[in-house]
PDB file of C-alpha atoms in Angstrom:
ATOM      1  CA  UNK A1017     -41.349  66.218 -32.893  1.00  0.00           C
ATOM      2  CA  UNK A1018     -40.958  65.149 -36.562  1.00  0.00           C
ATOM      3  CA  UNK A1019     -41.904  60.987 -37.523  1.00  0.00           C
ATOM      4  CA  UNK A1020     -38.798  59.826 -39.108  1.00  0.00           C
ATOM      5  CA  UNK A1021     -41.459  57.552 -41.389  1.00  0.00           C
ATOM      6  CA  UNK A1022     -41.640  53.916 -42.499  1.00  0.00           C
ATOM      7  CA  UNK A1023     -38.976  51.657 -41.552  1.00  0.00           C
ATOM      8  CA  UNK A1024     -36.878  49.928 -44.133  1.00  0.00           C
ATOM      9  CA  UNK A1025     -37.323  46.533 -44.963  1.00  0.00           C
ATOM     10  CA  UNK A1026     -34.053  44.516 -44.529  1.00  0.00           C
ATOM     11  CA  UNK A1027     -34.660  43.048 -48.197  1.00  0.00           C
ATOM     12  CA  UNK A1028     -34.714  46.272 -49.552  1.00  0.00           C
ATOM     13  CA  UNK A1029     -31.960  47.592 -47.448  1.00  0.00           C
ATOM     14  CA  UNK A1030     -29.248  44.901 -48.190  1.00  0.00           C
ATOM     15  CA  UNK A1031     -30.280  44.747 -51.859  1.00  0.00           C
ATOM     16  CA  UNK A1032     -28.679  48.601 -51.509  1.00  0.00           C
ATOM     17  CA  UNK A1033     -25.490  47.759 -49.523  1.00  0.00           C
ATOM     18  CA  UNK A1034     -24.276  44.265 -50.431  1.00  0.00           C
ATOM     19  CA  UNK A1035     -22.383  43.735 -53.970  1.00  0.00           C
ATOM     20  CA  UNK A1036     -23.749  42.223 -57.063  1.00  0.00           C
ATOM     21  CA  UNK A1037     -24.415  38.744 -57.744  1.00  0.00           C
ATOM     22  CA  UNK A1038     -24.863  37.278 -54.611  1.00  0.00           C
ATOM     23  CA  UNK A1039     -27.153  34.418 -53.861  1.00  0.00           C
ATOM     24  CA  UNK A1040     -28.644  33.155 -50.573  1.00  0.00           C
ATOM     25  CA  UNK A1041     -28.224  30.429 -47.964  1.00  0.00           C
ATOM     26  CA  UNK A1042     -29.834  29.413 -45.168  1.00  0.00           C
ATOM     27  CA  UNK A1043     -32.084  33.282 -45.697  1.00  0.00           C
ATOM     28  CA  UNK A1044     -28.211  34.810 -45.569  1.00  0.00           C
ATOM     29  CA  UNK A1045     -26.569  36.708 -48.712  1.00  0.00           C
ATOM     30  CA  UNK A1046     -23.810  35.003 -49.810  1.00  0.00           C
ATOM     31  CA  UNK A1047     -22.096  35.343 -53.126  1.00  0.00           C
ATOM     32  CA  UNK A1048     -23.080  33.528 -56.421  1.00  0.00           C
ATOM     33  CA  UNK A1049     -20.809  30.097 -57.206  1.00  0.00           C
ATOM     34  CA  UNK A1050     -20.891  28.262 -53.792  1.00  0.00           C
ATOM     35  CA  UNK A1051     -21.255  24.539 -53.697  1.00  0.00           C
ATOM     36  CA  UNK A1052     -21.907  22.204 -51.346  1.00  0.00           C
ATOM     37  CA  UNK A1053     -19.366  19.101 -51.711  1.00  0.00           C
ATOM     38  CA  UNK A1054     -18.816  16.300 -49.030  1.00  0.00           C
ATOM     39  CA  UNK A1055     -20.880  18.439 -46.342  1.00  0.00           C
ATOM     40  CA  UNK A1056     -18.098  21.707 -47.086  1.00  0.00           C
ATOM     41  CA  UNK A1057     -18.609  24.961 -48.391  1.00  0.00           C
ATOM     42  CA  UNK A1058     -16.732  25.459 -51.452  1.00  0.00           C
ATOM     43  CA  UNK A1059     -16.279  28.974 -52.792  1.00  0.00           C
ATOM     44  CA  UNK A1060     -14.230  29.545 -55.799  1.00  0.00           C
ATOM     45  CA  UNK A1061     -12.881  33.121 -55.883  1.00  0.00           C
ATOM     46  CA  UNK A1062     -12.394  35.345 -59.131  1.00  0.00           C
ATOM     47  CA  UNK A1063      -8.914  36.111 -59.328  1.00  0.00           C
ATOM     48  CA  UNK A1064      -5.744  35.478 -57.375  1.00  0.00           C
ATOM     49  CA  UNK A1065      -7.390  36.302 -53.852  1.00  0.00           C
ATOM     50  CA  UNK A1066      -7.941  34.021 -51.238  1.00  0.00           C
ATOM     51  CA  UNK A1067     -11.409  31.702 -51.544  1.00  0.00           C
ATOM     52  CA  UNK A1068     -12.633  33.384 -48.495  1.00  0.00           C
ATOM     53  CA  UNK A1069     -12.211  37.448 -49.766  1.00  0.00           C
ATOM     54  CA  UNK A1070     -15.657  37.415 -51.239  1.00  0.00           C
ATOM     55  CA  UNK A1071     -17.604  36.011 -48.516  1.00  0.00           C
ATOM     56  CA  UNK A1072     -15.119  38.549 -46.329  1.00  0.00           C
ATOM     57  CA  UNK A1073     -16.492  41.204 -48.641  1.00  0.00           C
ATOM     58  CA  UNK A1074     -20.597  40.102 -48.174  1.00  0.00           C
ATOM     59  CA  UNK A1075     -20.126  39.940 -44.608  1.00  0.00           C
ATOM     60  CA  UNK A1076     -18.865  43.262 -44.014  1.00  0.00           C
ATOM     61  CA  UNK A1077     -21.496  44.473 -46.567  1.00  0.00           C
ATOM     62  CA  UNK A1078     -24.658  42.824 -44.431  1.00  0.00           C
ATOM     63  CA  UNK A1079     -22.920  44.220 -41.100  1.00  0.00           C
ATOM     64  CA  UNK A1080     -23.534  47.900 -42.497  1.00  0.00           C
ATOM     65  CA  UNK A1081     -26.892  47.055 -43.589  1.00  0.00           C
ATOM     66  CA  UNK A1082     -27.990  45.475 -40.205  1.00  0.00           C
ATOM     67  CA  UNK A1083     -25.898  48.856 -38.618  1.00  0.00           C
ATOM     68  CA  UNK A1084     -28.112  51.002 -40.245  1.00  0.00           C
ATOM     69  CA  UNK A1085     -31.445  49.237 -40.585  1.00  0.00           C
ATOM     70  CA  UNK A1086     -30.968  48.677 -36.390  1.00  0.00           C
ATOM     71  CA  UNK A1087     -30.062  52.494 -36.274  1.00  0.00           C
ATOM     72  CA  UNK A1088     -33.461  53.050 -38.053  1.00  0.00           C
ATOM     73  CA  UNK A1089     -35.650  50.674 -36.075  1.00  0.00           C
ATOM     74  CA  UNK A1090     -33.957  52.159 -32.809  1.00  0.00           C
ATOM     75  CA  UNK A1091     -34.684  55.435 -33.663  1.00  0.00           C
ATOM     76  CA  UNK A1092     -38.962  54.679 -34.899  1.00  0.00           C
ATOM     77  CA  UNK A1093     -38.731  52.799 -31.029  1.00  0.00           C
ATOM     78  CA  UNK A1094     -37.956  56.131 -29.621  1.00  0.00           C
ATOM     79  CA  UNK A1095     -40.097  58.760 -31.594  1.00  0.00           C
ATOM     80  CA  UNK A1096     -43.666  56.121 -30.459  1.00  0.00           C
ATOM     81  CA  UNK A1097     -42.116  56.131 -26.943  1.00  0.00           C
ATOM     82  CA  UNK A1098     -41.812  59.749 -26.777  1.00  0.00           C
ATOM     83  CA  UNK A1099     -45.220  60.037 -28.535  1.00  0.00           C
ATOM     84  CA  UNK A1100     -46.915  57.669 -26.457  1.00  0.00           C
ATOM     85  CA  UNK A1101     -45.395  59.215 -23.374  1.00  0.00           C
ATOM     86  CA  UNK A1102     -47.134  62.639 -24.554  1.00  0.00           C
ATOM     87  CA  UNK A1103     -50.462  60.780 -25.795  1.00  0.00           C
ATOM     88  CA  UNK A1104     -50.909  59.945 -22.141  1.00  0.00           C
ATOM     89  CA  UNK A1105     -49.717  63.178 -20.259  1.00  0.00           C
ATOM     90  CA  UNK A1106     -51.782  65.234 -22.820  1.00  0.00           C
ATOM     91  CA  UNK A1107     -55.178  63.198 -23.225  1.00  0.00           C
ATOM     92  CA  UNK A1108     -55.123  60.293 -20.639  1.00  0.00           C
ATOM     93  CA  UNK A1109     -56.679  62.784 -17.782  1.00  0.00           C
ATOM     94  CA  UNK A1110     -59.269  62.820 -20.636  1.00  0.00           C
ATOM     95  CA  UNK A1111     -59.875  59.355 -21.411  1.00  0.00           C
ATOM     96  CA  UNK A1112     -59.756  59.088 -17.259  1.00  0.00           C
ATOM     97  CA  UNK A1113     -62.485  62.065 -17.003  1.00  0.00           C
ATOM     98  CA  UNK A1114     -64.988  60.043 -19.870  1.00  0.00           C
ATOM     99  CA  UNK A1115     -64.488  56.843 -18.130  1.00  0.00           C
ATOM    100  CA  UNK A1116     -65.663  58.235 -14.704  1.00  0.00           C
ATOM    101  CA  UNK A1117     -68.517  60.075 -16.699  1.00  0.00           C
ATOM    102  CA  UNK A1118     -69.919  56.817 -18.338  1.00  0.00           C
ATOM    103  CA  UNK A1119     -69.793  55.186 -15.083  1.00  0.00           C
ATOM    104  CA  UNK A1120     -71.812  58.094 -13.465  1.00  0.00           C
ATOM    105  CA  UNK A1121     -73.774  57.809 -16.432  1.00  0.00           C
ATOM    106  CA  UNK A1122     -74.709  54.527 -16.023  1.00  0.00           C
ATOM    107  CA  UNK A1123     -75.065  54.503 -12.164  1.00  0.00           C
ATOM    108  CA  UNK A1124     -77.645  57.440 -12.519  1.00  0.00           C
ATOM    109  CA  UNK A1125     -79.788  55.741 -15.118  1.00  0.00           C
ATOM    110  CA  UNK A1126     -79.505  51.706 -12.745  1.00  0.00           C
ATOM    111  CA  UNK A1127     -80.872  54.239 -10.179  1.00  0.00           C
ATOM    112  CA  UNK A1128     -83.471  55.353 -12.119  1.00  0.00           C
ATOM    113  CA  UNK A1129     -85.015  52.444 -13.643  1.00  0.00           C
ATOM    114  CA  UNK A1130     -83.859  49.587 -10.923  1.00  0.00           C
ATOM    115  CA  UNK A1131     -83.209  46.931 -13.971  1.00  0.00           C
ATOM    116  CA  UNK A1132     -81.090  44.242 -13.402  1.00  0.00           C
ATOM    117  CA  UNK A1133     -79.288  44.908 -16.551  1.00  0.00           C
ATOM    118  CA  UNK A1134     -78.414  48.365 -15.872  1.00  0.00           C
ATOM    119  CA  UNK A1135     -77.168  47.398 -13.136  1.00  0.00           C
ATOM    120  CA  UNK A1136     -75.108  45.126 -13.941  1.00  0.00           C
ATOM    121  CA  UNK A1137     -73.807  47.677 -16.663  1.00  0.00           C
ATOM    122  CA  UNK A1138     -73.478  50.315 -14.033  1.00  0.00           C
ATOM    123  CA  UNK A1139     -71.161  47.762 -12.010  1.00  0.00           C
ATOM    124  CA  UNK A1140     -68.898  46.721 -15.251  1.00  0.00           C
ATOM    125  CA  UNK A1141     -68.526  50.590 -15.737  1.00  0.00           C
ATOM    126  CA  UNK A1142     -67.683  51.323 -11.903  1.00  0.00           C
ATOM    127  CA  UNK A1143     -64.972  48.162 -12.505  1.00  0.00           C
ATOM    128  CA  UNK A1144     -63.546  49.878 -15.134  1.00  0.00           C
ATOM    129  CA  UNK A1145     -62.434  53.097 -13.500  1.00  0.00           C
ATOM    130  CA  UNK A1146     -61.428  51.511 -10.601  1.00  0.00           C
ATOM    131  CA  UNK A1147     -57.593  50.619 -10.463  1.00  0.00           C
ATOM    132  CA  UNK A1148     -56.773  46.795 -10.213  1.00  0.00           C
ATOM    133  CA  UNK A1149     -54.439  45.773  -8.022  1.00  0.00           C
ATOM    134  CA  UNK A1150     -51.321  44.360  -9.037  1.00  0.00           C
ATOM    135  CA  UNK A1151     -50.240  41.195  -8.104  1.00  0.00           C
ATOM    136  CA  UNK A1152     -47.957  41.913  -4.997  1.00  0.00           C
ATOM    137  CA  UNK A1153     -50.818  43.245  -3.600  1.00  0.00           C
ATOM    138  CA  UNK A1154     -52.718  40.193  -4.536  1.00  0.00           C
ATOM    139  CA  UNK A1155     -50.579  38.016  -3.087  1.00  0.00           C
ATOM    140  CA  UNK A1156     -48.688  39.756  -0.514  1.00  0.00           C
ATOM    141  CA  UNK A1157     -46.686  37.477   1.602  1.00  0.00           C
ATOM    142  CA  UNK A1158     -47.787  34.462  -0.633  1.00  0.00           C
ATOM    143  CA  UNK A1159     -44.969  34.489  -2.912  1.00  0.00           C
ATOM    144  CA  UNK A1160     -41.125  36.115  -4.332  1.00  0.00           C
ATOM    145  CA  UNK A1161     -39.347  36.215  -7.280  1.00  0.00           C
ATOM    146  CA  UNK A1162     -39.670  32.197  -7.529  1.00  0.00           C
ATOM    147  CA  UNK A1163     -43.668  32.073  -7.213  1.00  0.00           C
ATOM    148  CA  UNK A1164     -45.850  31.192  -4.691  1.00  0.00           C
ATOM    149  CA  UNK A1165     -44.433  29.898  -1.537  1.00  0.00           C
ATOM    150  CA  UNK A1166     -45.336  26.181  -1.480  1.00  0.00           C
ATOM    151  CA  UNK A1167     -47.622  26.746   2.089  1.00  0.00           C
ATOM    152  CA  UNK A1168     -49.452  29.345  -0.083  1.00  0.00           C
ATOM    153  CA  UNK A1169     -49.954  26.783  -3.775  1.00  0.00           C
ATOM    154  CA  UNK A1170     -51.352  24.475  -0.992  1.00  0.00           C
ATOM    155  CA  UNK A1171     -54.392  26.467   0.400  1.00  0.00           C
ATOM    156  CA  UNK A1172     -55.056  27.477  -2.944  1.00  0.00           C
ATOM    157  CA  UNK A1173     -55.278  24.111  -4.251  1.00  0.00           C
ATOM    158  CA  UNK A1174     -57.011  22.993  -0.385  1.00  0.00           C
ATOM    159  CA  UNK A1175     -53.677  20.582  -0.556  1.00  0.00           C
ATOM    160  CA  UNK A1176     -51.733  19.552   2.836  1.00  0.00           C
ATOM    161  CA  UNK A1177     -48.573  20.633   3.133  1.00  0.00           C
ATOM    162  CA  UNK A1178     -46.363  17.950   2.377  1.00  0.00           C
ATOM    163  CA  UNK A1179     -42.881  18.346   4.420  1.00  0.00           C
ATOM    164  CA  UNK A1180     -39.440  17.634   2.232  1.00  0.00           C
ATOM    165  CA  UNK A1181     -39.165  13.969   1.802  1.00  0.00           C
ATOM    166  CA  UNK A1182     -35.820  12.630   3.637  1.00  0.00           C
ATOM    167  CA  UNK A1183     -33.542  10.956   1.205  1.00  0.00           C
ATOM    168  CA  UNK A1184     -31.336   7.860   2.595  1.00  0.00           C
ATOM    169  CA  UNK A1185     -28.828   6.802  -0.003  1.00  0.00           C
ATOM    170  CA  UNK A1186     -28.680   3.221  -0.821  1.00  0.00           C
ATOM    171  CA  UNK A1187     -25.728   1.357   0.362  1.00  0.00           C
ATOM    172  CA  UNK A1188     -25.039   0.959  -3.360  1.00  0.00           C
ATOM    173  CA  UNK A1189     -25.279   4.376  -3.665  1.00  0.00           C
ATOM    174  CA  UNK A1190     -23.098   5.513  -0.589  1.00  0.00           C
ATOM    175  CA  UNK A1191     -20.136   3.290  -2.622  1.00  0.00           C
ATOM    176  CA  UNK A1192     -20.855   4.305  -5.892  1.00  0.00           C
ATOM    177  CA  UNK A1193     -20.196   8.257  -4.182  1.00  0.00           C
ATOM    178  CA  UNK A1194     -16.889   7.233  -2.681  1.00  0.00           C
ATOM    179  CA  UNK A1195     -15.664   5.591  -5.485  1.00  0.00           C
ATOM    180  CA  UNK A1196     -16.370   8.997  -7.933  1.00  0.00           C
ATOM    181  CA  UNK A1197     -15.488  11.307  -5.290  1.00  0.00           C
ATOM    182  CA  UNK A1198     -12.114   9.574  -4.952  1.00  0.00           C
ATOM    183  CA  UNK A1199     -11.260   9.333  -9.155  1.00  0.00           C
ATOM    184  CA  UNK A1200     -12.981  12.832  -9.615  1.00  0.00           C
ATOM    185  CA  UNK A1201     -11.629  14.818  -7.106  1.00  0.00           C
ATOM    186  CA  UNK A1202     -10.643  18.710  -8.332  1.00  0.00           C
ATOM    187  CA  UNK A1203      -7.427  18.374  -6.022  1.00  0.00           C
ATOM    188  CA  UNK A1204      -6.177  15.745  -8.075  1.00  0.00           C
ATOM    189  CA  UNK A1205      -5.882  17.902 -11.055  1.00  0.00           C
ATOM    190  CA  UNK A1206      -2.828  19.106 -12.493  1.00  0.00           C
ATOM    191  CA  UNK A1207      -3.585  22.092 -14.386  1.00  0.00           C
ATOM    192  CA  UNK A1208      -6.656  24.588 -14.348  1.00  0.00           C
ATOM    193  CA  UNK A1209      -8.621  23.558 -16.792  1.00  0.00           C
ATOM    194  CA  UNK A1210      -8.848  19.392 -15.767  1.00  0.00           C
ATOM    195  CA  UNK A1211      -9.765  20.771 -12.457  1.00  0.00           C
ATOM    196  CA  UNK A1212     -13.012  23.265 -13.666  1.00  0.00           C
ATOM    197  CA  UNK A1213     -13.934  19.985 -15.702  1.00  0.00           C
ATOM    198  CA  UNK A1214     -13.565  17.585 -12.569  1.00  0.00           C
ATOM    199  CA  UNK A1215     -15.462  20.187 -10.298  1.00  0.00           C
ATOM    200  CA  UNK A1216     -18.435  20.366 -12.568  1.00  0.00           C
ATOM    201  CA  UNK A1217     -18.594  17.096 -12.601  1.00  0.00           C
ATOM    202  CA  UNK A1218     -18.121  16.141  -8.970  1.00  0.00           C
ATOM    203  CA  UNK A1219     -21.416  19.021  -8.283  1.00  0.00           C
ATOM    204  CA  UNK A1220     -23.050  16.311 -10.473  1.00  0.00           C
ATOM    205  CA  UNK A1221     -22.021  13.849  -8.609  1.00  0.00           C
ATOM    206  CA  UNK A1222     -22.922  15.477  -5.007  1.00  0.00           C
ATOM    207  CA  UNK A1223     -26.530  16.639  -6.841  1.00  0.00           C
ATOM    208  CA  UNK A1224     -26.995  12.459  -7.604  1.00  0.00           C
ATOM    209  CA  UNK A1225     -25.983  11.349  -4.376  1.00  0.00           C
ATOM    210  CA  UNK A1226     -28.076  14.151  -2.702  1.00  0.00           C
ATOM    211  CA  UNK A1227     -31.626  12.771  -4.425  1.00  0.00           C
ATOM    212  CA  UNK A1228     -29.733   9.090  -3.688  1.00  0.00           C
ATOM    213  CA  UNK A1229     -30.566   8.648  -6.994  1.00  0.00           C
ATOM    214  CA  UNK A1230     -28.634   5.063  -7.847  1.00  0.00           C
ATOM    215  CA  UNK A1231     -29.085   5.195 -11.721  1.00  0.00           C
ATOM    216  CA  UNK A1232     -27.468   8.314 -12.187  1.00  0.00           C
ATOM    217  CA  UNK A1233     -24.608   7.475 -10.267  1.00  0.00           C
ATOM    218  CA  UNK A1234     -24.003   4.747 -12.153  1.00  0.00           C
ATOM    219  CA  UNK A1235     -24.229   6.617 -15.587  1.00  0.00           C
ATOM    220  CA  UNK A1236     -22.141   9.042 -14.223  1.00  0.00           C
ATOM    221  CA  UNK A1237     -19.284   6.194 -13.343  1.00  0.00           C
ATOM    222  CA  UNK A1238     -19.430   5.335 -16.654  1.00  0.00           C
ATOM    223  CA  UNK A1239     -19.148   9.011 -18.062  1.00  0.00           C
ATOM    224  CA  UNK A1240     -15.688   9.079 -16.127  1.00  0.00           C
ATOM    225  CA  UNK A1241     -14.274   6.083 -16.497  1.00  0.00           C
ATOM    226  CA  UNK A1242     -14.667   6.621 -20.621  1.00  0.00           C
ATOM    227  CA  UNK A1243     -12.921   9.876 -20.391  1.00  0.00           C
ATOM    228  CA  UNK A1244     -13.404  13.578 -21.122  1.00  0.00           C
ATOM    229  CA  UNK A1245     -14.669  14.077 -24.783  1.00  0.00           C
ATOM    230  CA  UNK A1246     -12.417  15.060 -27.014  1.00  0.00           C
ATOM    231  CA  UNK A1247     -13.023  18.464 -28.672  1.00  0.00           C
ATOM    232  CA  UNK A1248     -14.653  18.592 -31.878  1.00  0.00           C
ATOM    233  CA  UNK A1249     -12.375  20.240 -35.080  1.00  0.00           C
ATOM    234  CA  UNK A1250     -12.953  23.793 -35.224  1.00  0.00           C
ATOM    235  CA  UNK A1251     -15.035  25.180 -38.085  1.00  0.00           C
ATOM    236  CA  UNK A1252     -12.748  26.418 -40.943  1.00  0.00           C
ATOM    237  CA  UNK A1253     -12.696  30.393 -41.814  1.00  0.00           C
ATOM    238  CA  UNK A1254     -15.593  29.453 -44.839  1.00  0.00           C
ATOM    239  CA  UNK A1255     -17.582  28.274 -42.326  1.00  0.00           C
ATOM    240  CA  UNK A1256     -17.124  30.817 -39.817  1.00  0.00           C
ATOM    241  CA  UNK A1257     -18.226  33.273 -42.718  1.00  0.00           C
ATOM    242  CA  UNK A1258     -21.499  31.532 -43.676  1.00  0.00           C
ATOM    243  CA  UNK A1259     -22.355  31.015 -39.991  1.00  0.00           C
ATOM    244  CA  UNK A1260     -22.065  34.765 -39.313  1.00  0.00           C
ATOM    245  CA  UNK A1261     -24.014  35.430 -42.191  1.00  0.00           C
ATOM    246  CA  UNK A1262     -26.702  33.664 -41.656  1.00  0.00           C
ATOM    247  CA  UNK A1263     -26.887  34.890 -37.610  1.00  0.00           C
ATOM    248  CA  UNK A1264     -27.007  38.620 -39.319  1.00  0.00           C
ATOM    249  CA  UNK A1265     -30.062  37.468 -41.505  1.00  0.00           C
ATOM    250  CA  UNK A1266     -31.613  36.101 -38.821  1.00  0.00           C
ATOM    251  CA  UNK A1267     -30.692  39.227 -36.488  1.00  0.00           C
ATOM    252  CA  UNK A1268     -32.618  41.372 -39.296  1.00  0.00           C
ATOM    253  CA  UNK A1269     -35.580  39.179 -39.512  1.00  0.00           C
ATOM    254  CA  UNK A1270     -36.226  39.638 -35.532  1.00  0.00           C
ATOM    255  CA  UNK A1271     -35.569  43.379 -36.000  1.00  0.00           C
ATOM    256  CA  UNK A1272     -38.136  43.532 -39.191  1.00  0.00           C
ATOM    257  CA  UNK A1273     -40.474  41.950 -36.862  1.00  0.00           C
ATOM    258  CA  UNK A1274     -39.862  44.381 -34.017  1.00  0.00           C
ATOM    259  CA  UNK A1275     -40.492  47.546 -36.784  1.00  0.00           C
ATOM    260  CA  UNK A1276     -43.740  45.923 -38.028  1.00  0.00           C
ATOM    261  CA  UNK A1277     -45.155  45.556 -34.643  1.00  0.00           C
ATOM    262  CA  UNK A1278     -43.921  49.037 -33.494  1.00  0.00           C
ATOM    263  CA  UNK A1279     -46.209  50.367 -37.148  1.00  0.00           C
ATOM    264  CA  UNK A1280     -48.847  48.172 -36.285  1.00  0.00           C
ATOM    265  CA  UNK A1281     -49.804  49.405 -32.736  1.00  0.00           C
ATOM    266  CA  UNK A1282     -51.824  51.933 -31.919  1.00  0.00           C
ATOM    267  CA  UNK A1283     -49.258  54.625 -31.713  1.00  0.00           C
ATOM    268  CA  UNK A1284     -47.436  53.595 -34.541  1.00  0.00           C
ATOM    269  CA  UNK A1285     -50.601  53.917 -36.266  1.00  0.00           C
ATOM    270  CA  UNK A1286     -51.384  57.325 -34.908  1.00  0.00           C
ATOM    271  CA  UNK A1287     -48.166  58.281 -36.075  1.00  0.00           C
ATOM    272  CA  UNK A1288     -48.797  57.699 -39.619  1.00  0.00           C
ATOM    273  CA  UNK A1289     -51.618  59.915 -39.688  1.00  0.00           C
ATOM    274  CA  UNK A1290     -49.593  62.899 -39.375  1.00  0.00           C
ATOM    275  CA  UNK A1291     -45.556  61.634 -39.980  1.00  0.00           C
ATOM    276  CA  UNK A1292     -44.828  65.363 -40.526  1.00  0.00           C
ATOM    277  CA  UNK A1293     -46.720  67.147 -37.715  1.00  0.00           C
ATOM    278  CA  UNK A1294     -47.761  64.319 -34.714  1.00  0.00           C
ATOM    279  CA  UNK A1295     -48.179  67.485 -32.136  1.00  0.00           C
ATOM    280  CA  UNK A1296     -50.977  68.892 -34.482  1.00  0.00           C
ATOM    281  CA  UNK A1297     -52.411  65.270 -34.059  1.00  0.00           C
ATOM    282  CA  UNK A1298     -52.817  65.269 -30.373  1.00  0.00           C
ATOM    283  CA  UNK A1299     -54.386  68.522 -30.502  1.00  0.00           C
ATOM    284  CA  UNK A1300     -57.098  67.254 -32.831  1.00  0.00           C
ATOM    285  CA  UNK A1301     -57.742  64.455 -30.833  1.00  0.00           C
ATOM    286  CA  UNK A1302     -57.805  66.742 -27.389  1.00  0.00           C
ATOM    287  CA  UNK A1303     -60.516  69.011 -29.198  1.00  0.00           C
ATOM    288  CA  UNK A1304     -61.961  65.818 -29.965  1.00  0.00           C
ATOM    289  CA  UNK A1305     -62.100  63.954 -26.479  1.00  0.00           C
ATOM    290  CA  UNK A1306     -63.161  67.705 -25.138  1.00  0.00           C
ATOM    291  CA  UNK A1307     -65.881  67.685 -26.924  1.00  0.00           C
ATOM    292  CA  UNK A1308     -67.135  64.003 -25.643  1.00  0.00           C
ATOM    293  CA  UNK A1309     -67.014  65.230 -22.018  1.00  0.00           C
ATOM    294  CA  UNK A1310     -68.941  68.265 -23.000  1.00  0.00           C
ATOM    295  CA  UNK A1311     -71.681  65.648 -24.186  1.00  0.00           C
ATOM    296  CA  UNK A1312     -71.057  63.305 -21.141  1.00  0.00           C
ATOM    297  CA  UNK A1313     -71.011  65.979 -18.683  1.00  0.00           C
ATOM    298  CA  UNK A1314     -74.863  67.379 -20.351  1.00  0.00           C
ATOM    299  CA  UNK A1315     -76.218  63.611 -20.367  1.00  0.00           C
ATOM    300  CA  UNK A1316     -75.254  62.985 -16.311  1.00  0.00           C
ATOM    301  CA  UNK A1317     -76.598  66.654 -15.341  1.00  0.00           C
ATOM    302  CA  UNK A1318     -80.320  65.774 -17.202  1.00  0.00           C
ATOM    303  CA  UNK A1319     -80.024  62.271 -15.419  1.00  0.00           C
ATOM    304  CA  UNK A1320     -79.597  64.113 -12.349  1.00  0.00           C
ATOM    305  CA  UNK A1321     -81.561  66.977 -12.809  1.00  0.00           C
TER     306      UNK A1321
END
């Protein structure tokens, strides 16, 4: 298994892909000349192109980069998986044997003396081997995928159990319902979309009523009898450009972050002590570890003994 070595750093990687004179915005290449006039990206192209070709041209270029910087931070994610999968197949029976031998260790030598500090240390050791549970087993029946049940947050907290609190809508309320469940109705709608916009609003609407929550159904009369909001203007094909831009920067920021905690761990680490041979390394380390039991195993027999 052969370490692929250091990740590239997205600075240094686009500097290699994306043309000359280009400037930045927002942490996103763009090319040199744009201005910002009356809130609107202004690029003036070179040529008789349209104003957009360049900013076509950076985008495409910071696509490949971010292609092949992912491509190299997907493929340093694989190579410490696979050698922290064999780190623990080859040496974690090893770590597992010293752990029980310090334990013994220390057990042997509370024993002997009866302090209550080597006890104590004998006990954190013991804790140590021992598995901990996880927490289904902790709190088995007590909760799901939402949390704990309610019944069970209340004997932990030595709360009652408080049953669901009935909700009787207001007469205000009850009319306020009819009234939006009349004007609101999805049936009324003539064409698909009015009728997704009227059914998301009359769930609202039941939600409101269901809490017979007053206030909202007022505020929610007055949301429909203004009207549905009308959609915004569209960003233009400049804007479109500098926007994806600046979501590929910010895509290679999170996946310089990823790389640099991946070469910061402990594997990654451990991986940069031998890029070229990492198999060689875990042998080292197994001669290593075998040597520690040897020492472990010759302290608990003269304990015993």
């Amino acid at each position: 298994m052969a370490y692929a070595g250091r990740v590239t750093t997205p600075e240094a990687e686009q500097s290699q892909t994306e043309p000359a004179g280009a400037g930045t915005r927002g942490g996103a290449e763009v090319p040199a000349g744009g201005a910002e006039q009356g809130g609107e990206a202004q690029v003036t192209a070179e040529g008789d192109g349209r104003p957009e070709e360049r900013l076509e041209r950076a985008v495409r270029a910071a696509e490949q980069a971010l292609i092949e910087y992912e491509i190299a931070v997907e493929t340093f994610r694989v190579e410490v998986e696979n050698f922290s999968r064999l780190h623990h197949q080859k040496l974690g029976p090893m770590y597992a044997r010293l752990d029980e031998l310090d334990a013994r260790i220390a057990e042997a030598t509370a024993a002997r003396t009866g302090d209550p500090e080597d006890i104590r240390k004998a006990d954190e050791a013991r804790a140590r081997v021992l598995p901990m549970p996880g927490v289904e087993e902790l709190f088995h029946g007590w909760m799901d995928g939402g949390g704990l049940f309610p019944e069970a947050a209340a004997m932990l907290t030595e709360q009652p159990v408080q049953p669901p609190q009935r909700v009787r809508p207001s007469d205000e309320a009850r009319k306020l319902y009819r009234e939006l469940a009349r004007k609101a109705h999805p049936d009324l709608a003539q064409e698909e979309a009015e009728r997704s916009r009227r059914e998301e609003f009359i769930t609202r609407v039941n939600a409101a009523y269901a809490r017979g929550d007053e206030a909202l159904l007022r505020e929610l009369a007055a949301e429909w009898a203004a009207g549905p909001v009308p959609k915004d203007q569209g960003p233009t094909p400049a804007e479109e450009l500098y926007a994806r831009l600046e979501w590929l920067a910010q895509r290679k920021e999170m996946l310089a972050l990823v790389a640099k905690e991946l070469e910061e761990g402990a594997i990654g680490a451990m991986l940069r002590l031998a890029p070229d041979d990492p198999d060689r390394l875990l042998e080292e380390i197994a001669e290593q570890l075998l040597a520690q039991v040897a020492e472990r195993e010759a302290e608990l027999a003269a304990l015993l003994g």
